[in-house]
Every structure is written in C-alpha cells, then in structure tokens.
XYZ file of C-alpha atoms in Angstrom:
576
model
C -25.502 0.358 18.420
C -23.674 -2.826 18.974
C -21.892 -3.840 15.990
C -22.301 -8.010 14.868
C -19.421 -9.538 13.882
C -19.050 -11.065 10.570
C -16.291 -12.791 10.961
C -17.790 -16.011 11.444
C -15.397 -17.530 14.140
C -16.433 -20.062 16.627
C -15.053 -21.069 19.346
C -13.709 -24.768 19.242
C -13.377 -26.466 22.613
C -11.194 -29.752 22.549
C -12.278 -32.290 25.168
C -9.894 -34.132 26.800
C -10.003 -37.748 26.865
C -9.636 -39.675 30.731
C -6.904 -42.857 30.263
C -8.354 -45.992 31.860
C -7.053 -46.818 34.977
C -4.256 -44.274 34.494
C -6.263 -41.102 35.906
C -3.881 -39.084 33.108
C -5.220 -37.168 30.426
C -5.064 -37.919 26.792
C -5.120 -34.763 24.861
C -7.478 -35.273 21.033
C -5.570 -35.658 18.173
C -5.796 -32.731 15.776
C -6.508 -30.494 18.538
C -4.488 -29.159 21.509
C -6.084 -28.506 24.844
C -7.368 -25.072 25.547
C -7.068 -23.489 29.113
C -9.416 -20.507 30.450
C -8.055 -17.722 31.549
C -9.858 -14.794 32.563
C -6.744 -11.912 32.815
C -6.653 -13.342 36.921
C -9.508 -9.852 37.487
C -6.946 -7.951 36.042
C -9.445 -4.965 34.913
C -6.510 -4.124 31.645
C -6.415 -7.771 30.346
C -9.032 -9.929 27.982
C -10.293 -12.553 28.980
C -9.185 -15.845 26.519
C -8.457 -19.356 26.632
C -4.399 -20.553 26.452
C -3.603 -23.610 23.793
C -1.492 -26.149 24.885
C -0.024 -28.029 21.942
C 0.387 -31.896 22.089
C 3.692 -33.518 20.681
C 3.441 -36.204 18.018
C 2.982 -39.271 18.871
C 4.765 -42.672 17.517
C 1.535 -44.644 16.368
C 0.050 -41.114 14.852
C -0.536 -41.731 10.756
C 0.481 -38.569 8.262
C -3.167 -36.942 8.357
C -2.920 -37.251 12.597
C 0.589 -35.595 12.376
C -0.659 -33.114 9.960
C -3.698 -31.894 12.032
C -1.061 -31.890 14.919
C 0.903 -29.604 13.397
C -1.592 -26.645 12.265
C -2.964 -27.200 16.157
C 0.551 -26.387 17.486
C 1.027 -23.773 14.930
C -2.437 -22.131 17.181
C -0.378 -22.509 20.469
C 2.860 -21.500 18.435
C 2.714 -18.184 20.204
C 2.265 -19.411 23.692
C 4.063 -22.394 23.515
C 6.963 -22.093 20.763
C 8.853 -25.307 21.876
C 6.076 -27.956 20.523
C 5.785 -27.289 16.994
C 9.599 -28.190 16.735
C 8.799 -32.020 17.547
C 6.828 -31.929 14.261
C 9.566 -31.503 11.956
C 12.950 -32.952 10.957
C 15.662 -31.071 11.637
C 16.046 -30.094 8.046
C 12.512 -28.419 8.212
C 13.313 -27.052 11.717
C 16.238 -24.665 10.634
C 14.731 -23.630 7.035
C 11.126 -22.694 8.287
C 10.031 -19.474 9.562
C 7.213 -18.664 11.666
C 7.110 -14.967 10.879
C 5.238 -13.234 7.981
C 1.599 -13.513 7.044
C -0.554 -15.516 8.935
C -2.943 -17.334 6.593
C -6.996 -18.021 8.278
C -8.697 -21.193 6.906
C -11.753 -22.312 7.521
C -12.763 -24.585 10.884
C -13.687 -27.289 8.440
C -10.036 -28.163 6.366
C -9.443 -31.572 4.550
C -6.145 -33.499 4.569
C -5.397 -35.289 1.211
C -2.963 -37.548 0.246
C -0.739 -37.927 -2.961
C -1.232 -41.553 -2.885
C -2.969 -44.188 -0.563
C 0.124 -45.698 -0.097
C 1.775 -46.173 3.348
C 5.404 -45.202 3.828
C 8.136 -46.998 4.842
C 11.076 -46.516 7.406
C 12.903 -43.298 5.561
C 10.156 -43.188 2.733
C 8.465 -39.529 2.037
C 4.823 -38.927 2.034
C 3.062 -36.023 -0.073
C -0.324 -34.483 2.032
C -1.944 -31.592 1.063
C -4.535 -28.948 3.296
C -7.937 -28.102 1.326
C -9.378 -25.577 2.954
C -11.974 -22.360 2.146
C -9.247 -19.198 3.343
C -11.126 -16.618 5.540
C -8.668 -13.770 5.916
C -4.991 -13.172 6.674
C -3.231 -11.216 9.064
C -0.194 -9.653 7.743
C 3.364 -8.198 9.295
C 0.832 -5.270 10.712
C -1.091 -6.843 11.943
C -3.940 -5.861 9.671
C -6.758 -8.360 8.960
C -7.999 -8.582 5.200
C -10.917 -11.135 4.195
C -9.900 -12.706 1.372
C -13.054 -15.461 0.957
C -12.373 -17.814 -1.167
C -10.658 -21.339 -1.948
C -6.943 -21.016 -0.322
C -3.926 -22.511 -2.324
C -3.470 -26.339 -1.168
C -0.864 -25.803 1.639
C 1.784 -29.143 0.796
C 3.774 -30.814 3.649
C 6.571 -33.498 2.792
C 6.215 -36.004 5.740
C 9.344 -38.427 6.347
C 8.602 -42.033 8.583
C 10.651 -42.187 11.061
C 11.859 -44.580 13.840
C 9.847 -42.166 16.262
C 6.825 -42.045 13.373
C 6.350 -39.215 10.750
C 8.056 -35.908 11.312
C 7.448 -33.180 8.423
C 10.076 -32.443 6.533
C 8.956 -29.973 4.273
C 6.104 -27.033 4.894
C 5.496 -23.350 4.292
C 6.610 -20.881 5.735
C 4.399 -19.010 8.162
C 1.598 -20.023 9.930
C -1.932 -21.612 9.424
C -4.719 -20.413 11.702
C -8.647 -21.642 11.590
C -10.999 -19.081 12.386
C -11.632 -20.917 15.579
C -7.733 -20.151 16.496
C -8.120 -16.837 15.677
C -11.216 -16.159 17.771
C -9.633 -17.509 20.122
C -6.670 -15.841 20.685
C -6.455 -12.625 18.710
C -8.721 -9.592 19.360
C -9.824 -6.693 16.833
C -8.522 -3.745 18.111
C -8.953 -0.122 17.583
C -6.280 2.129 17.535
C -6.240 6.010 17.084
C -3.203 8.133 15.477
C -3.422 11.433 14.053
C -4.328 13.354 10.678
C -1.472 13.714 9.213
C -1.472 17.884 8.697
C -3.671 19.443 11.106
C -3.195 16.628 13.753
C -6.454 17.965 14.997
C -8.186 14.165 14.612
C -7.367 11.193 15.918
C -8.107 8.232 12.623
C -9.074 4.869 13.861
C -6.829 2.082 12.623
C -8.890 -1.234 13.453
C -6.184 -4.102 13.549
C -5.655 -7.543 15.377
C -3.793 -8.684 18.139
C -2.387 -11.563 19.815
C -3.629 -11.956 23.698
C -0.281 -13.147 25.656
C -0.398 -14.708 29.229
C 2.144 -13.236 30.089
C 0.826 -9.558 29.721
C -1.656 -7.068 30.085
C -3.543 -6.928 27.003
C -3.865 -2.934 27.881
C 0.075 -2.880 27.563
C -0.010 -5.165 24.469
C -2.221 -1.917 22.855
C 0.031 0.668 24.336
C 3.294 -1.206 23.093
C 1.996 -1.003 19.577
C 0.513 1.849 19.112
C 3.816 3.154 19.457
C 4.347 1.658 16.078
C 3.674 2.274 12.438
C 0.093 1.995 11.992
C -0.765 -0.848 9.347
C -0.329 -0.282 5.792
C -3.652 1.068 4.884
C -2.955 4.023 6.300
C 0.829 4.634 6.412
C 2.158 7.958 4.811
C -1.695 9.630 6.233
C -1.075 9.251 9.631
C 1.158 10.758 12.558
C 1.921 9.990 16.290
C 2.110 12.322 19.127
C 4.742 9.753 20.707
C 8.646 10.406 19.650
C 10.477 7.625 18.188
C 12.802 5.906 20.837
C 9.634 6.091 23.230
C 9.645 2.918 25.344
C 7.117 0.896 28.000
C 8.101 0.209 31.131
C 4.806 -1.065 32.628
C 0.784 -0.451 32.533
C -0.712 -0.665 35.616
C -3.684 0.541 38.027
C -2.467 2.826 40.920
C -3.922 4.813 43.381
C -7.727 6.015 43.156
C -8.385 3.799 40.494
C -5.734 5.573 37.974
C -4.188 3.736 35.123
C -0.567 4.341 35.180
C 1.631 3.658 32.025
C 5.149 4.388 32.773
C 7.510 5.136 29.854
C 10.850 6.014 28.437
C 12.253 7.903 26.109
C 12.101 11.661 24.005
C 8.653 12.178 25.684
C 9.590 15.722 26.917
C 10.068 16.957 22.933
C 6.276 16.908 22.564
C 3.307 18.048 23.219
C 1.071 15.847 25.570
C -2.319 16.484 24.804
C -2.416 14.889 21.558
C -0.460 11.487 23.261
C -3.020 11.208 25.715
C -6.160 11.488 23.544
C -4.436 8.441 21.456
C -3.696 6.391 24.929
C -7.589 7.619 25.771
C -9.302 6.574 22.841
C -6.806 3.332 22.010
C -7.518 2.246 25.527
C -11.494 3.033 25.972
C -12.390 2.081 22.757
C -11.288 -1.535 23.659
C -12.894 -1.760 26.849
C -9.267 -0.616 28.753
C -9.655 1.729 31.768
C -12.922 2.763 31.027
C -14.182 5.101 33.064
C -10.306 5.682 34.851
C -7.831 8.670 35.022
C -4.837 7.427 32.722
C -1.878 9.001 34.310
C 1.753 8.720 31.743
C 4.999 8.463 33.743
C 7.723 9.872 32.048
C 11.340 8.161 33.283
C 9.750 7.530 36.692
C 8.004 11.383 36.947
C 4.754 12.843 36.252
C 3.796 13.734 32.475
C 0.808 13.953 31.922
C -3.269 12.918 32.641
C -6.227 12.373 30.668
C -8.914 12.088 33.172
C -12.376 11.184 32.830
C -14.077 14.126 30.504
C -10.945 14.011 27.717
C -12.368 16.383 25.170
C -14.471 14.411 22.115
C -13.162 16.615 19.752
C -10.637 14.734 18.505
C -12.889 12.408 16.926
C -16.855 13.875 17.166
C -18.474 13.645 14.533
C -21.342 16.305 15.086
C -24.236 14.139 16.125
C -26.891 16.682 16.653
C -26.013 18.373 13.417
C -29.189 18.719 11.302
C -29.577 17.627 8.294
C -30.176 18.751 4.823
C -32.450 17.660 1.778
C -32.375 18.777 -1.666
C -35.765 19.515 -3.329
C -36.260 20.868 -6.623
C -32.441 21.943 -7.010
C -32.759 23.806 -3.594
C -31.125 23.069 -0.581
C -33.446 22.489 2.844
C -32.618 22.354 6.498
C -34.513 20.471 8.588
C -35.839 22.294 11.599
C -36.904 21.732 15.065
C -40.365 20.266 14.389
C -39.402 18.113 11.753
C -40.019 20.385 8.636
C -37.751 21.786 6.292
C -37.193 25.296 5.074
C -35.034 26.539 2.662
C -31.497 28.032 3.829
C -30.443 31.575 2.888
C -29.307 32.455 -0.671
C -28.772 31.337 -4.211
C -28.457 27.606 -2.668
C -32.088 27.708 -1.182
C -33.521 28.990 -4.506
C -35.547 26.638 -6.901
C -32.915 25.547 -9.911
C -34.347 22.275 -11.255
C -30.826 21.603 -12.856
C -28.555 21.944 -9.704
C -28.253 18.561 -8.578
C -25.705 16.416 -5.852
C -25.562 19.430 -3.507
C -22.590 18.530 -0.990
C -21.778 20.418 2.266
C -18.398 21.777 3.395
C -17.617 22.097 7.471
C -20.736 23.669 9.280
C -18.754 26.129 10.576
C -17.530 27.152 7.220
C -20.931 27.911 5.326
C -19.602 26.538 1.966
C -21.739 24.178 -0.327
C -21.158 23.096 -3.722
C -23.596 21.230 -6.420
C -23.329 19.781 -9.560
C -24.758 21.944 -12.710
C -24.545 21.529 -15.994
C -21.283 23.163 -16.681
C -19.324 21.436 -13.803
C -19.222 22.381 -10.228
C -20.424 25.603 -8.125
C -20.333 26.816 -4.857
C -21.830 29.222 -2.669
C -22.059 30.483 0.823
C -25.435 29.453 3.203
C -25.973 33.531 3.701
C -28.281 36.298 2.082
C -25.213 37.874 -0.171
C -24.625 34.148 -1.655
C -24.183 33.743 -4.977
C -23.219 30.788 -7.374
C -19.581 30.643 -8.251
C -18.351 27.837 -10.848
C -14.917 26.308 -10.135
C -14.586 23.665 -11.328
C -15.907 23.464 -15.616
C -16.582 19.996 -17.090
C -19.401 17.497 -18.457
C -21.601 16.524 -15.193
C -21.546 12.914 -16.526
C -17.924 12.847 -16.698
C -17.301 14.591 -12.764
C -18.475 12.236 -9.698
C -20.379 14.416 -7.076
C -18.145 16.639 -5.151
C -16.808 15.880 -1.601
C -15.534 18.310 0.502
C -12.203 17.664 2.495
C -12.283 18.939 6.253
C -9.496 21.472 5.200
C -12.031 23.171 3.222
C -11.200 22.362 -0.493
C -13.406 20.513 -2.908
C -13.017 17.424 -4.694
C -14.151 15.127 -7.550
C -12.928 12.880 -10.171
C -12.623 13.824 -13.955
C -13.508 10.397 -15.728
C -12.775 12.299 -19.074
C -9.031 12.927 -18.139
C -8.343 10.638 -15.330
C -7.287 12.781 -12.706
C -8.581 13.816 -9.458
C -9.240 17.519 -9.050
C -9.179 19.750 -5.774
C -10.006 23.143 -5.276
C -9.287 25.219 -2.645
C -11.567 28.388 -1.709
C -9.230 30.099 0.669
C -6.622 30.830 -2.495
C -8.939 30.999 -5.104
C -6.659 28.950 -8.026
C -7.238 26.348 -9.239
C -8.773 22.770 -9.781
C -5.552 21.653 -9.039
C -4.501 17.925 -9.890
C -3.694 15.012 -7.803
C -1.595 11.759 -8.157
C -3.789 9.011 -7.899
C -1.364 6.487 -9.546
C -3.787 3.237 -8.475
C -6.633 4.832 -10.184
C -5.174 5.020 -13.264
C -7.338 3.307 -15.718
C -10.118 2.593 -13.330
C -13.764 3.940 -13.992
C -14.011 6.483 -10.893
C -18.179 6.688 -10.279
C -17.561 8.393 -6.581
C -14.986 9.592 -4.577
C -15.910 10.283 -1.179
C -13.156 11.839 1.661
C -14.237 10.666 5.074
C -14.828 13.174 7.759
C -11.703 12.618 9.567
C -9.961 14.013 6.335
C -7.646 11.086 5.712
C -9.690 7.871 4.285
C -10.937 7.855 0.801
C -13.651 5.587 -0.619
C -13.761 5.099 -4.100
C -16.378 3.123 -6.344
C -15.198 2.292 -9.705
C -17.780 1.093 -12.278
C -21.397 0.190 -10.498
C -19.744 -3.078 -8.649
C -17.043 -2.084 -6.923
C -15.417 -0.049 -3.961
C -12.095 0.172 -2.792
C -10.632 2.472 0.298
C -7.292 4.250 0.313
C -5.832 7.077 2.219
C -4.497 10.489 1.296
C -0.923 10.558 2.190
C 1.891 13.628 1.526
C -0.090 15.867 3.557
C 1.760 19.104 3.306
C 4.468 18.302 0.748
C 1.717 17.580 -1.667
C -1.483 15.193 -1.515
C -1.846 11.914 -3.152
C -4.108 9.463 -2.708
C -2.938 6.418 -1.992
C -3.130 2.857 -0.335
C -5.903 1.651 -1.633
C -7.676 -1.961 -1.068
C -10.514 -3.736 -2.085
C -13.355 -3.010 0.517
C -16.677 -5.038 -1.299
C -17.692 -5.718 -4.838
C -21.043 -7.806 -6.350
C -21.298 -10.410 -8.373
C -22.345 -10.517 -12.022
C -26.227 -8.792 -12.773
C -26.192 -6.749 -9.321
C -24.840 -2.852 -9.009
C -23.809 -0.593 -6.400
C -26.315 2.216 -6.006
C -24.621 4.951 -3.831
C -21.956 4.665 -0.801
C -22.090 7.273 2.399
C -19.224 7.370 4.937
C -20.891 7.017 8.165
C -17.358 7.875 10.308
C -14.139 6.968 9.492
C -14.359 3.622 10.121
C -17.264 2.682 8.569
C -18.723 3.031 5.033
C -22.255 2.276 4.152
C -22.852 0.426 0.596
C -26.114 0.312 -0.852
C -26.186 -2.454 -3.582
C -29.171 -3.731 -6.168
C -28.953 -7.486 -7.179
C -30.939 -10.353 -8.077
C -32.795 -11.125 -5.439
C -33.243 -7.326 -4.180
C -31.817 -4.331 -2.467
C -28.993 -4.541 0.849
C -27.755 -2.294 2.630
C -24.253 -2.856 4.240
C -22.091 -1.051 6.479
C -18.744 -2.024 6.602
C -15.804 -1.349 8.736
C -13.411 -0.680 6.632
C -10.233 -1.702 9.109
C -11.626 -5.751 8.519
C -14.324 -6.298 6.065
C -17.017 -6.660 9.058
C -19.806 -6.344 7.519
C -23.602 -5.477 9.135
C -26.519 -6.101 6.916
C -29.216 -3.531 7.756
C -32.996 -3.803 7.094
C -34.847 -2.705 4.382
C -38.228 -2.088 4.039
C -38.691 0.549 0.818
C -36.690 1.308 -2.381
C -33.740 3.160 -1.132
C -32.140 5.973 -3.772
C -29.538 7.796 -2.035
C -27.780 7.543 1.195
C -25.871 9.936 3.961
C -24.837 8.895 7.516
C -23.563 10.586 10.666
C -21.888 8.626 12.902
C -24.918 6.144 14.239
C -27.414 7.989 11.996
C -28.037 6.609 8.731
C -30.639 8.479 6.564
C -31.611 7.609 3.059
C -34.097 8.537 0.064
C -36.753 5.998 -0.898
C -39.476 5.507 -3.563
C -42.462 4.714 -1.287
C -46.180 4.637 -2.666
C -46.157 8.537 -1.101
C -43.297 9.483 -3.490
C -40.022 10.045 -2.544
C -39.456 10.498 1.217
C -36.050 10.651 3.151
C -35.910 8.141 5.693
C -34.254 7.610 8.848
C -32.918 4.558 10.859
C -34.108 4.350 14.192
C -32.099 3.993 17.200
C -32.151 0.558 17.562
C -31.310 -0.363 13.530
C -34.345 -2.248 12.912
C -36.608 -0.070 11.635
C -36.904 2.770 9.296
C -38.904 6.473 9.931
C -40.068 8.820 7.053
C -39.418 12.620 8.295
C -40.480 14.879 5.167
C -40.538 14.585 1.363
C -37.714 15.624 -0.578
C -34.824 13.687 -3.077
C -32.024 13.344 -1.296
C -30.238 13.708 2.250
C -27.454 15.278 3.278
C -24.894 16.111 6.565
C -22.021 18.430 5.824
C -19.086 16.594 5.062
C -21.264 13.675 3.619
C-alpha cells in the first residue's frame, strides 16, 4: 500500500518578476526564489528545489521586512549569510538559529502594535498569527502540534537603510510549504535494545543539502542517537567514534560507504541490515550491493537478498478468531477449526484471548479471576498467573521475549509475567502513567514501542527502555485523542510503526492508522459497525455487527474495500 501523507504541505513556487528594460530579475517580496534541483542523476540524492533568500530592501515597510525574514529563515540552511541583513547588529549576536524549529501554516498574518509609521531610530512592534502545524526538534523528530501557535513578536528599528529587526526569537520559523520543500521524512532502523535481533524504525526528518548526497545525509545520522521517543530502547551496531568518509556508487552498480573509526570491535551483520533497511526504505540504493569500507579496506556487504528477519513481521501467518470463549484458526479454505487443547474448548467466560510468538505455542485470555494461559497442544491446560478483577486488568499483550503483560487499574502498576521462570507478576515503573486511567496497553511486535489508551479518548506511545538492567516504560507522547461526545473503541499495532485507532463520534465510526514516528495519519473506509481490531503488517482485520451477525472482516489489498471470511467475535495474529 502506498501510504497518503497527512501532512498537508504544498509546494509554494515564487515567480520572479522581469524589470522593465533592465532584463534583471526582481525576486517577490515575502518570498525568496526557489531553484530545481534534481540530485544532478545522482541515483543517492532527492530530488528538491534550493531557496535563495532576497536581502531587504530600503523602500520595504515592517510587514515586507517581516515576511522577508521568515523567507530567509527557509533558505537559512542553504544560504546562512542573508538572514543577517535583516537584523541590527544587536539582534545579530544575541539570536540563535539552533533549537526547535517551529511549522506554521502557509497562510500567516502580520499585525501591527499600532498603525503608526516609524521614524528615523523609532521602534516598531509586529506580531506573526499563524495556525502551528508541527515542530521539528534538536532530533530531528517531527511532532504535530495543530493548533493556534503563540504570536511570534519582532521589534523592528527604521533605519537610514529602512527597517532592520532588532528583536526576534530564537530559532527558526518554517511554513509547511518550507518544510515540504526542503526536509524529507525519513526512516531509520536501530536495534532492540536486548536481543538486538530487530531492527525498530525511527521515522524522523531531514534537511536535503546541495552540497551532499542525501544517502550520506542518512548514513551520517544514523550514526547518532535516535530521537527522543525512543532513546534508552534502542542500540546501534556502529561503535561510537565511527566516522564518514564518503557514500558513493562503485563498480557493478555497488554502493560504497567508506568509514572510520572502532568498526573492527563489532559485529557486521547487524550494521549492515541498519545501512540496508535505512537506505532502501528511503528509496537509497535500491536494488544495489552496499559494500562498507573500513579505513580504506573491505568490511563488509549486504547484497541484494539481506535476510527480512530483522524486521518481518510474519505475513502469511494465519489468523485466529475467538468464538464462544474458544480459540479458532483459520485454515486453508477459509474456515476455522478449533486449535488443540483447553484453549479450543467452549468456555463462554474466557474472553480477550491474546497470542504469544507462533513459535512459542503460548496464549493467554482474560477470565474471571484474572489472567490464564495455556499451550496450543493436546496436554494444554489452563494455568492462572496473573489474579485480579477482569474490569480492573486491560487485555494481556504478550512481549516478543515471551512474558505477558497488562495494566492493574486497581493499583496502578503494570504487571509482567514471565513463563520461562515461573515467578511472578512482577511490577514495572511506569512513572508517566501514574494517575492516568490505563484502558489498553499494547507492546508492538518489534518488542520496544508501547501504545497506551488512557480513558476511551486518548492514546499515547512510549518505549520500554532499561532492557536488561530492569524494564520501564518510558517516553511516552501524545499519538491522537477525540474531542468531547466521541470514544476510542479498540487500537491494534499493525507494525512498529504504525498503530491503527478505531474511534466512535458524532457523526460516525473512523478508522485511522497512524504512524506513530509523525502523526501521519490514513483514514480508512468503512462500510459496517466495526467491534474489534488486529493487524499484520498490511493486513488489517476487524469484527463487525453486519445484518448476518458478527463477522470478522478483512481489508483488501488495495484498502478500499472490506471482505467477510467467517463468523466469529473477534480476530487475532499472535503478538496482536
């Protein structure tokens, strides 16, 4: 499926203006000129389109000079010697550039203080109204944040040369239009932070600069930290101290990233499925042998078959449905028959069945005393392991390590079990749910992201960091919420980037899915009164009330439609 963008962003082009009988080019005020540039066929660059700011002019007035400014803040990167003219040379040595980069709409007012001209020497007060979009912070992460922005104020002094600013925030002031233009979202892939058997995707947004390959600009930082969502859950197989010399295409149609540093203290396969996946996933070197350089020698090459391991997700793993408190697999001609033991026995109050790893056999289900499990073979029997009142435990989620989870809203604490040593619930810190009605907690299949919904309107994502020394889950952020009179019905991890929210409001049912790196946000169709949901990857099944009864549903292929496969009350993947 090809994902939609949410983000809004168009892209603004600024005509330039022919001077008569000069043959020169006047460039728009409140706009700077905007050069294509395609990468020059480079097959490791993005294609974008260069600002070039304009300097103030004499007979500009303070809204002219304003607009000037915020375009040369777009160019800022690309051209850093412009947006000096602007200011006085008080403003020029206090502000700073660096920090979070605020997005505001296309579509930004100037206002004024007063009406009042200035004089020579006199100040003028303007403010920018605008509706903020987003901001990018320090790591480059990009977080909606819709909304009405804070006025951003400028001082403006007249000067013999016109008005220069003399006061301004610091950092810079993007539209969406600049940001389109000259950032790109960008995957990037680290690893889980015990096993470092799974690459986690950590979606953030960079700069495009002339004056490099945007398939080094990747390389260069992904040997970073990655962004703050998921810092303390994540590892790198690259060493600190480890360096870029170049990226390029060599022989036989190789990429060829030559670096520096500690690169002979590690192991290499792990580095090249992050180059692999941070590279290919962004349209770098598809299709190539990436060859790494170490120090001018031969390291190490991921050619064109890197194993999918690192972040597959089991797409032709069946799925299960739960009918009458018993657990169902669906088979090869679309039917479903009950799988082997006490979980494929009729038990009208086992409910919320949840599966472990295929390869383990575990599953566990809500019952009236708490939470059992059970093995998918003849011997199985019910086990409970975790004791408490089902209203006051969210539906258990199993971790890829193999231990269980849920939330005790009667204590406030999150609970994990672990099969392989037999003790336990153990507790763990959750300090940023304190307080905070926990409906579900669901651990995404790459064992590392954590959604949580808290009351019926809201769900926030967060990461479990510690790892060895001790788990905690942490990190958290606002993904979505709903406004006042609509709820949020159920929430299904469909990989680790991507959570699906099903919400009831107002004017209906929608069904989102939402990346949870951005806030990009698909709306998928709906055609029947969904219930429940589970996802795989690109396949999204769901419960429905439909004038048959209840029927699980599947999305087709191309997203637009929906298929009913067999009756039963709810759908399920292992690790769902």
């Amino acid at each position: 499926m090809t994902r939609a963008r949410r983000l809004g962003v168009r892209l603004a082009v600024a005509a330039a203006v022919a001077c008569a009988g000069s043959g020169c080019a006047v460039i728009p005020v409140g706009g700077p000129s905007i050069v294509n540039d395609a990468g020059g066929g480079d097959p490791l660059s993005k294609p974008f389109q260069r600002m070039i700011a304009t300097p103030p002019q004499p007979t500009w007035d303070a809204e002219q000079v304003v607009r000037g400014l915020q375009a040369a803040m777009a160019a800022y990167d690309d051209d850093p010697a412009t947006l000096p003219l602007y200011l006085t040379p008080e403003a020029r040595a206090a502000w700073k550039p660096t920090g979070t980069v605020t997005v505001i709409d296309d579509a930004f007012q100037v206002t004024y203080a007063d009406d009042r001209e200035a004089d020579a020497g006199e100040e003028r007060k303007v403010s920018i109204k605008a509706r903020q979009i987003a901001t990018i912070g320090d790591d480059d992460a990009y977080v909606p944040s819709p909304g009405p922005a804070p006025e951003k104020d400028f001082t403006l002094v007249k000067t013999d040369k016109g008005y220069r600013v003399d006061k301004l925030p610091d950092g810079l002031l993007l539209t969406s239009s600049d940001v389109a233009r000259a950032y790109r979202g960008t995957n990037l892939y680290y690893l889980n932070g015990v096993s470092q058997d799974r690459l986690v995707v950590d979606r953030v947004w960079l700069r495009v600069r002339p004056t490099e390959s945007f398939a080094r600009t990747i390389v260069e930082r992904l040997l970073k930290e990655p962004s703050a969502g998921l810092r303390g859950a994540v590892t790198t197989g690259f060493p600190p101290g480890t360096k870029v010399d170049s990226v390029r295409v060599g022989e036989e149609d190789r990429v060829v990233i030559s670096l520096s540093g500690p690169l002979y203290l590690t192991k290499p396969d792990a580095l090249m499925a992050q180059l692999k996946l941070s590279l290919n996933k962004n349209g770098m070197a598809i299709g190539r042998t990436i060859e790494v350089q170490v120090n001018g020698e031969p390291f190490a090459s991921a050619d064109r078959d890197l194993d999918q391991g690192w972040t597959d997700n089991g797409g032709n793993t069946p799925f299960y449905t739960d009918r009458e408190g018993a657990l169902h697999v669906l088979t090869d001609d679309g039917s479903g028959v009950t799988v082997p033991g006490a979980a494929g026995q009729p038990n009208p109050g086992f409910r919320y069945f949840a599966l472990a790893k295929q390869t383990s056999g575990l599953v566990a289900a809500m019952t009236s005393t708490g939470i059992s499990i059970t093995t998918l073979t003849q011997e199985g029997r019910w086990q409970q392991v975790i004791q408490g009142d089902p209203d006051k435990l969210t539906p258990p989620t199993w971790h890829r390590d193999g231990s269980l989870w849920t939330y005790d809203r009667k204590n406030g604490v999150v609970l994990r079990y672990d099969p392989q040593s037999g003790r336990g619930p153990e507790r763990v810190a959750a300090p940023k749910l304190q307080g905070l009605d926990v409906t579900q907690l669901r651990i995404a299949r790459d064992g590392v992201r954590v959604a949580v919904m808290t009351g019926r309107n809201t769900v926030q994502v967060g990461a479990l960091t510690g790892g060895a020394a001790g788990y905690m889950l942490a990190n958290f952020h606002l993904l979505t919420t709903v406004e006042v009179g609509g709820e949020i019905l159920d929430i299904a991890w469909g990989d680790g980037e991507h959570v699906l929210v099903l919400v009831k409001s107002k004017a209906g049912q929608s069904l989102r899915e939402i990346n949870v790196g951005d806030g990009e946000t698909v709306q998928l169709p709906l055609k029947d009164k969904l219930t429940y949901l589970a996802a795989l990857g690109e396949r999204i099944l769901a419960a429905a009330d439909t004038d048959k009864g209840t029927q699980i549903l599947e999305l087709n292929q191309d997203h637009q439609s929906w298929t009913a496969r067999l009756e039963a009350t709810r759908p399920l993947f292992p690790l769902s």
